[in-house]
Each structure stands twice: as C-alpha cells, then as structure tokens.
PDB file of C-alpha atoms in Angstrom:
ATOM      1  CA  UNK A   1     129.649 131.118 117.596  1.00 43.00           C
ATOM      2  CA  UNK A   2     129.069 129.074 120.565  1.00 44.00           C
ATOM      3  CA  UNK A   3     131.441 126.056 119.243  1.00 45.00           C
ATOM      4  CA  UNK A   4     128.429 123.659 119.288  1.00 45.00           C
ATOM      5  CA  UNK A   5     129.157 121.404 116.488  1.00 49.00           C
ATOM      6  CA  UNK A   6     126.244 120.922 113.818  1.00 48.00           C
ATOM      7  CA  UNK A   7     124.192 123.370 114.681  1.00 45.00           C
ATOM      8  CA  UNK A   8     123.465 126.507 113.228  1.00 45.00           C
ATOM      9  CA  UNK A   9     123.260 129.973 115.004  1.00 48.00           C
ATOM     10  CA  UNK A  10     120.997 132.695 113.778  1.00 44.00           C
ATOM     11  CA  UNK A  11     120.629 136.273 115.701  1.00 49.00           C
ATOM     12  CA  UNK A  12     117.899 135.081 118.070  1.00 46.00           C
ATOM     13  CA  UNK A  13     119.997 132.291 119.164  1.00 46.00           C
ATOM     14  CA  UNK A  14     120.804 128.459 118.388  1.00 47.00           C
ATOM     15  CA  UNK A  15     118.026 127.268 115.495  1.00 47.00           C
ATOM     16  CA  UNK A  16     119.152 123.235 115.879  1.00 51.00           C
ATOM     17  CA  UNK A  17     120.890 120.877 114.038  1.00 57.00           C
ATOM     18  CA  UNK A  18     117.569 119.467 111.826  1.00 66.00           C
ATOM     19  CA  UNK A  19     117.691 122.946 109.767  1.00 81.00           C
ATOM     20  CA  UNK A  20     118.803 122.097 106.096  1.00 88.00           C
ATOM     21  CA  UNK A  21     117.949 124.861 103.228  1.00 91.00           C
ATOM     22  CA  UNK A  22     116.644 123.685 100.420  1.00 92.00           C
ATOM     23  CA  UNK A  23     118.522 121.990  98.010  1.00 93.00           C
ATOM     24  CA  UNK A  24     121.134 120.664 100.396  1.00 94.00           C
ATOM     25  CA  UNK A  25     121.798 117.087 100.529  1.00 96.00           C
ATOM     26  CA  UNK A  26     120.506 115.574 104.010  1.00 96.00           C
ATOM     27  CA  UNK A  27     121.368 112.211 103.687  1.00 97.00           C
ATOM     28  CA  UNK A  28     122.805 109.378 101.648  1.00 98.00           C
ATOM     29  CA  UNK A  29     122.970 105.384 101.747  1.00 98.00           C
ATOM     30  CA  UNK A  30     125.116 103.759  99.236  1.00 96.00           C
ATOM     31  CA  UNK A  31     125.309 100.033  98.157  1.00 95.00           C
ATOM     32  CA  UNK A  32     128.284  97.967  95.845  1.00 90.00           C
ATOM     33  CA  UNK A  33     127.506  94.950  93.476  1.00 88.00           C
ATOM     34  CA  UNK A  34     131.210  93.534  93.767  1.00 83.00           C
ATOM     35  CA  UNK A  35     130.927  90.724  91.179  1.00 84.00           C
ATOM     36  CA  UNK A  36     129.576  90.486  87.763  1.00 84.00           C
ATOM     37  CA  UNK A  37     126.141  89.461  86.808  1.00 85.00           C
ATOM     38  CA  UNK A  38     124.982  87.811  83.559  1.00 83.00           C
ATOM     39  CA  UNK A  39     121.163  89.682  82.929  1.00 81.00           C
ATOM     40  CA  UNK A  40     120.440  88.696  79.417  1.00 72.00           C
ATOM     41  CA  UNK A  41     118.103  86.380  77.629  1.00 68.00           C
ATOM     42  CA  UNK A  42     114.873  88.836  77.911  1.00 68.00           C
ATOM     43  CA  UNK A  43     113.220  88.461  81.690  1.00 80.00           C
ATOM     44  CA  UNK A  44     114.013  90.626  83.956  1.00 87.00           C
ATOM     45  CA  UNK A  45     116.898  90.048  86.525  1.00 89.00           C
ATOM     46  CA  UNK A  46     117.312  91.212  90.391  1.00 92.00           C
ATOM     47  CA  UNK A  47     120.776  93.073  90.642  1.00 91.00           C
ATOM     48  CA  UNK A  48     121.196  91.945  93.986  1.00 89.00           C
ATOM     49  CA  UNK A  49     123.550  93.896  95.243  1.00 90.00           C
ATOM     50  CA  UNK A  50     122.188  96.986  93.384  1.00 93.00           C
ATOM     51  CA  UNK A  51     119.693  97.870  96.101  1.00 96.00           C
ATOM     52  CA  UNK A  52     119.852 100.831  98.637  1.00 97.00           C
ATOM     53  CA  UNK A  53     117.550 102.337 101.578  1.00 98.00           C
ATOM     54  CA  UNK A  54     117.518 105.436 103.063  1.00 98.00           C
ATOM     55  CA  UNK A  55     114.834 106.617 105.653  1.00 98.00           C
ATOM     56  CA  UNK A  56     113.736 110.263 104.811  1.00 97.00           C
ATOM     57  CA  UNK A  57     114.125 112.836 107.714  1.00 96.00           C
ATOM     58  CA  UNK A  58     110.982 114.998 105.910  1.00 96.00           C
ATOM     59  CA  UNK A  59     108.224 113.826 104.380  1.00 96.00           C
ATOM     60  CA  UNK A  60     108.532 116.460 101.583  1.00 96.00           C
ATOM     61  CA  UNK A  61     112.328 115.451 100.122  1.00 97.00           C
ATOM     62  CA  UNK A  62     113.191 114.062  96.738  1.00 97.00           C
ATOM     63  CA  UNK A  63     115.479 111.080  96.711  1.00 98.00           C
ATOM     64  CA  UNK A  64     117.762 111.095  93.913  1.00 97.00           C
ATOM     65  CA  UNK A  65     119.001 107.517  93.128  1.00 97.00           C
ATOM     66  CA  UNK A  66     122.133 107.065  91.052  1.00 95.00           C
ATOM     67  CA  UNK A  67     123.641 104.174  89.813  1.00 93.00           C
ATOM     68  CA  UNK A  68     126.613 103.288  87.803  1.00 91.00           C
ATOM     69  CA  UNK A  69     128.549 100.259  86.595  1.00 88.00           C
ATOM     70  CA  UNK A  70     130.671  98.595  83.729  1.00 84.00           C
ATOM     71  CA  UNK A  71     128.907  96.590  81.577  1.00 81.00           C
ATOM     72  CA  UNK A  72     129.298  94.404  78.448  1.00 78.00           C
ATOM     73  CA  UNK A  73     126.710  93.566  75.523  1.00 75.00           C
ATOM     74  CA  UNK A  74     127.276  90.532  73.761  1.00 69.00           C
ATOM     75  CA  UNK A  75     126.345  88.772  70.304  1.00 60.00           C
ATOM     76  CA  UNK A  76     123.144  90.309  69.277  1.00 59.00           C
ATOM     77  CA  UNK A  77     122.940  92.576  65.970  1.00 56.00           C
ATOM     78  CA  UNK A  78     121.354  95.244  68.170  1.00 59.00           C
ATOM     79  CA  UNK A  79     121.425  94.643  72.332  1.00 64.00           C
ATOM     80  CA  UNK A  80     118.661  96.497  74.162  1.00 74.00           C
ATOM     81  CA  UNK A  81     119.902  97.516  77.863  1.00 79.00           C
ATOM     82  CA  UNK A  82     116.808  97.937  79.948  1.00 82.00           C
ATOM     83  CA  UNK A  83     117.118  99.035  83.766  1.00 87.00           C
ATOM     84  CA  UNK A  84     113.882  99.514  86.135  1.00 89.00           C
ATOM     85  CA  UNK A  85     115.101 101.099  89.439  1.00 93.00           C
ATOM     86  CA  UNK A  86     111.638  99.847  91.808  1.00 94.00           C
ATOM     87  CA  UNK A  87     110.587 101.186  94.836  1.00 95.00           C
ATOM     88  CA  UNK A  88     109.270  99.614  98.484  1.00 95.00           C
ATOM     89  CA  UNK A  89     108.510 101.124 101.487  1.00 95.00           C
ATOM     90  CA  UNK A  90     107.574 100.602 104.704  1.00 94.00           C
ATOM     91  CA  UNK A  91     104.677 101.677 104.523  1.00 93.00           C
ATOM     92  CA  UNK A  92     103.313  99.494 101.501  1.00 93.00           C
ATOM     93  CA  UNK A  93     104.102 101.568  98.325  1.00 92.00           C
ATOM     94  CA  UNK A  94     105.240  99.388  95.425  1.00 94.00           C
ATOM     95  CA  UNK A  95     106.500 101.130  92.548  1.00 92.00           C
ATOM     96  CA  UNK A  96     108.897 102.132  89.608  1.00 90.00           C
ATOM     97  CA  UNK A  97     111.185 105.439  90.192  1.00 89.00           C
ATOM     98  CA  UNK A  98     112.703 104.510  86.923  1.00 86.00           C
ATOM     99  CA  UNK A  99     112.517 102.954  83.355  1.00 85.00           C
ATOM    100  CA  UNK A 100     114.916 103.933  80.676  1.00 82.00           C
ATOM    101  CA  UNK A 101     115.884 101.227  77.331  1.00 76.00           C
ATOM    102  CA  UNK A 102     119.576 101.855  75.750  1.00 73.00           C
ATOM    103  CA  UNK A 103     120.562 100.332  72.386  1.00 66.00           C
ATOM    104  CA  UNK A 104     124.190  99.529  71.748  1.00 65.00           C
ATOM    105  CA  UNK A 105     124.258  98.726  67.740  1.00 58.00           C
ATOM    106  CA  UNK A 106     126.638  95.164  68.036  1.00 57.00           C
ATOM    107  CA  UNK A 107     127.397  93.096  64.566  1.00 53.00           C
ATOM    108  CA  UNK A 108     130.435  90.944  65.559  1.00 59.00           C
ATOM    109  CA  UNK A 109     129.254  87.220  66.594  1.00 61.00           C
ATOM    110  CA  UNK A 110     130.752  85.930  69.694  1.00 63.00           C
ATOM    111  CA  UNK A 111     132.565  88.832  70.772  1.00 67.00           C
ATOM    112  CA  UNK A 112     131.431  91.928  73.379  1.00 71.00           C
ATOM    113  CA  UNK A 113     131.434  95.704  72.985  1.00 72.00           C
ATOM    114  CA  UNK A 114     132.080  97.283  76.748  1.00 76.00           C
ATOM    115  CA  UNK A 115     129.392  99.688  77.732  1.00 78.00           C
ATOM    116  CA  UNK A 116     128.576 102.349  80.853  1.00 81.00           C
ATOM    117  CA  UNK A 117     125.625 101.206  82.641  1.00 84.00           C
ATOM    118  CA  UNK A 118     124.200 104.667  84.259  1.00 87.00           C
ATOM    119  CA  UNK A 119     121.255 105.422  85.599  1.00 90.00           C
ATOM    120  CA  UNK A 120     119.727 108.731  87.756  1.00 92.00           C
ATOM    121  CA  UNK A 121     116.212 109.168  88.706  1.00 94.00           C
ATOM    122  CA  UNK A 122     114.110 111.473  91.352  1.00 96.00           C
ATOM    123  CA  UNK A 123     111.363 109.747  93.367  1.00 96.00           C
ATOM    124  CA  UNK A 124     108.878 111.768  95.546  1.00 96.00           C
ATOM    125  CA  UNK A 125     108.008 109.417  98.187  1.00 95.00           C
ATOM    126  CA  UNK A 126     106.033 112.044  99.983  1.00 95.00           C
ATOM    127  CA  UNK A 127     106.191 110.475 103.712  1.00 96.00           C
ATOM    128  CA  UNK A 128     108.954 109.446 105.999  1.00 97.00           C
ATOM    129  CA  UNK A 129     108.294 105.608 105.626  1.00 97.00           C
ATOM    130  CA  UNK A 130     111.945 103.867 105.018  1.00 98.00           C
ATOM    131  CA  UNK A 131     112.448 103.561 101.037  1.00 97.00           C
ATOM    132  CA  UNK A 132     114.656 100.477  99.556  1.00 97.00           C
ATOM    133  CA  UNK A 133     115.485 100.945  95.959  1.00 97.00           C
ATOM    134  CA  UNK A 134     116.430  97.935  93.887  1.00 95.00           C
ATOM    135  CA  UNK A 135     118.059  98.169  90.479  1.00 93.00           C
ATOM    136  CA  UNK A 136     116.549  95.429  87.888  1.00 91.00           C
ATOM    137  CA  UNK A 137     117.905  94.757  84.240  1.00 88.00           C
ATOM    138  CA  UNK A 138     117.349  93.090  81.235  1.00 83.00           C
ATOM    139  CA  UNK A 139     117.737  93.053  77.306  1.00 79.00           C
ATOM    140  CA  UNK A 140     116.077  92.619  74.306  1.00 72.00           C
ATOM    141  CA  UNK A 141     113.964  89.237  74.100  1.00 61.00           C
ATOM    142  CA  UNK A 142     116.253  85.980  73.198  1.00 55.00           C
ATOM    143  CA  UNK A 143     118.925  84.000  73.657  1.00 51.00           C
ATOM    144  CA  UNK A 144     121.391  86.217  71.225  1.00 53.00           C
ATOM    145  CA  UNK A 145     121.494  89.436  73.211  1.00 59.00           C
ATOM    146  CA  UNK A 146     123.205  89.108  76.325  1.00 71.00           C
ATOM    147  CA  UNK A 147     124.619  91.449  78.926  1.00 78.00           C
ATOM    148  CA  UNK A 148     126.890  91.427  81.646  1.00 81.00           C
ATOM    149  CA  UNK A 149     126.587  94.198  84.560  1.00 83.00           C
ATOM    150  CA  UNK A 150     130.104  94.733  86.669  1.00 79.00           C
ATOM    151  CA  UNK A 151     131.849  92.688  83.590  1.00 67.00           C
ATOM    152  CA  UNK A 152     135.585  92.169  84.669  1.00 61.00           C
ATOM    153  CA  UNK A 153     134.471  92.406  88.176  1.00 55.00           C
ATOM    154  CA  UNK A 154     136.247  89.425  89.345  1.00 53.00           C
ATOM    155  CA  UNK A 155     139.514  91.310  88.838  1.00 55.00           C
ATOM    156  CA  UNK A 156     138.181  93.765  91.112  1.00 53.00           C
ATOM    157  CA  UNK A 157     137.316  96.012  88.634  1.00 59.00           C
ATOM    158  CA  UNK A 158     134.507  98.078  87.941  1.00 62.00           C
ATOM    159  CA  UNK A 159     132.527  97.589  90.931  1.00 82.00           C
ATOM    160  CA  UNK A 160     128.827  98.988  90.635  1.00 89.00           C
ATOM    161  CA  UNK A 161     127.577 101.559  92.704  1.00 93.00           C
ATOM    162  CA  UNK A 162     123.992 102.668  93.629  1.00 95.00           C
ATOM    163  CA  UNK A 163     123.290 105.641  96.270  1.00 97.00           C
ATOM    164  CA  UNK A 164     120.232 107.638  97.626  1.00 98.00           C
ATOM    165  CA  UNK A 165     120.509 111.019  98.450  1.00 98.00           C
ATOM    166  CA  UNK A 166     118.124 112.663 100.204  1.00 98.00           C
ATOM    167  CA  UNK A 167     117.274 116.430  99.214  1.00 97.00           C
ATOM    168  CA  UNK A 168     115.727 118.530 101.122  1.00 96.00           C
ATOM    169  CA  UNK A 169     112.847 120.943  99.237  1.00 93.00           C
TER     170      UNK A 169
END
C-alpha cells in the first residue's frame, strides 16, 4: 500500500478516493429537534428542526432518510399519528419521499400514552441537485387528538433525530 489515506489501490495502480461499491454508505447529514412540539388539532405542522440536506456525490444514489423521536398522544379515543417526510431541491423538484398514518388506540380523558415516533423512507432523486428533507406531522382532525413530538424534551430528553444517508447503487 502506498500509505495514501482514502484511497483505494487496485493491481494497476491507485483507482482514487471517489470509488464506493455499491451499497456502501457515501455520505450522511444529520439534524436534532431539541425541544418539544405540540402538532395536533388536524393541519399539518412544520417540525422545524426535523429537516436535513445532503448534496448527492452521483446522480444515481438512493437517500435513505430516517427519523426518530419520543412522542406523546393525548385525549382522543383513537389518535391518528401522520408524518409526511417532503422533498426540495435545488433544482426545483417538490415532492413527498414519505407518507405513513399510525393509530395509537387512547380511552383515558386528559391523560397521555408515550409513543415512538419512527420513520424510514428511500427517495431516488436521480441528479446531483442538493436535497433538503423536512419532516411534517399531524393527527386525526379535531381539537381532542393531540400529539406532542420530542415530549419531555425540555428535560433534555428524547431529542429527535433525522439523517440522510447517501447510498451508493
């Protein structure tokens, strides 16, 4: 080995440091929503600090998005946990990587039942335009079924994570 740090040799010679195999994680960006955020009541509801870029090195990658947090679902007789990860780029796309509904079954009046909030979806962006990922949330329509993302957070607990990884194909 030559002692050349991040690159890879092969029996002609150095190949370079941009040679991944497929499957191999390239890249990752990773974002933290430190306090709690109150997303019930039906509408949807900007996570703000649930939102991640990551600029793909080849146009032919998949970005897998993950995201995780404590939660809480309040007062409804069935609460509805909605989450839309959407997707901008550079470039001008505008769309949804994800859409997934969870129902947590919740009978006790004025009292909360602690939930995960996870999330993992695969986008294909097909170029190498920068691509910002945005987590969005909401619940079942009305007043009654609330949710909290990051609940406890102010205790420093349960902070929320989302991260891209880029994969190379």
């Amino acid at each position: 080995m030559s002692g050349i740090i991040g690159s890879v040799e092969s029996k002609s010679g150095i190949v370079g440091s941009d040679v991944y195999p497929a499957g191999h994680v390239v890249q990752t960006a990773t974002a933290a929503q430190t306090g709690s955020v109150n997303f019930g009541g039906g509408g949807w509801t900007v996570i703000t600090g649930m939102v991640v870029s990551i600029t793909p090195k080849f146009a032919n990658s998949k970005i897998l998005v993950t995201m995780s947090a404590g939660g809480s679902a309040g007062d409804g007789d069935l609460s509805y946990i909605y989450s839309l990860i959407s997707v901008t780029d550079t470039g001008g796309r505008d769309a949804n990587a994800h859409y997934n509904s969870q129902g947590y079954g919740h009978h006790t009046s004025g009292s909360w039942l602690s939930i995960p909030i996870i999330v993992r979806c695969v986008d294909l962006p097909a170029n190498i335009n920068t691509q910002t990922y945005q987590l969005k949330m909401r619940t079942t329509a009305g007043t009654a079924s609330g949710a909290i993302i990051n609940y406890g957070a102010s205790a420093g607990v349960q902070e929320g994570l989302i991260t891209a990884m880029e994969i190379k194909v």
